[in-house]
XYZ file of C-alpha atoms in Angstrom:
60
model
C -46.412 101.277 -17.903
C -47.795 99.021 -20.617
C -50.507 100.478 -22.840
C -51.078 97.243 -24.748
C -51.574 93.624 -23.775
C -48.404 91.592 -23.337
C -48.436 87.842 -23.671
C -45.980 85.437 -22.064
C -45.267 81.854 -23.068
C -45.726 79.937 -19.809
C -45.405 76.452 -18.395
C -47.558 76.485 -15.274
C -47.647 72.825 -14.179
C -43.970 71.879 -13.863
C -43.039 69.200 -11.332
C -40.041 69.914 -9.076
C -37.025 67.598 -8.985
C -38.269 65.692 -5.916
C -41.581 64.702 -7.499
C -40.171 61.470 -8.905
C -39.481 60.236 -5.339
C -43.116 60.933 -4.470
C -44.017 58.608 -7.352
C -41.809 55.888 -5.813
C -39.092 56.061 -8.440
C -35.345 56.665 -8.238
C -33.976 60.033 -9.379
C -30.893 59.445 -11.547
C -29.768 63.083 -11.740
C -29.167 65.655 -9.022
C -31.623 68.439 -8.241
C -29.165 70.955 -9.726
C -28.911 68.914 -12.944
C -32.709 68.667 -13.120
C -33.061 72.426 -12.665
C -30.405 73.155 -15.310
C -32.115 70.760 -17.758
C -35.474 72.401 -17.042
C -33.970 75.848 -17.616
C -32.292 74.797 -20.869
C -35.471 73.165 -22.214
C -37.554 76.187 -21.228
C -35.199 78.652 -22.892
C -35.067 76.502 -26.026
C -38.887 76.486 -26.159
C -39.101 80.247 -25.554
C -40.853 79.844 -22.202
C -40.694 83.011 -20.085
C -42.608 81.934 -16.954
C -42.407 78.632 -15.054
C -44.865 77.646 -12.334
C -43.745 74.816 -10.048
C -46.570 72.541 -8.925
C -45.388 70.453 -5.977
C -48.485 68.293 -5.547
C -46.545 65.687 -3.558
C -45.916 67.928 -0.542
C -47.811 70.204 1.809
C -44.651 71.661 3.371
C -44.275 75.432 3.255
């Protein structure tokens, strides 16, 4: 149990790979490549928490 506050570096408004199609543009990399690039960039920036914000879909 934590007895002190703990802070996380977060990115809480990240678009998923399919968002570019919602914007009417062509995706030039695969979803897996997008996810790997997102992971690499997040790790490089020291981000510990990612929140995906799929505003282009209401599917569950």
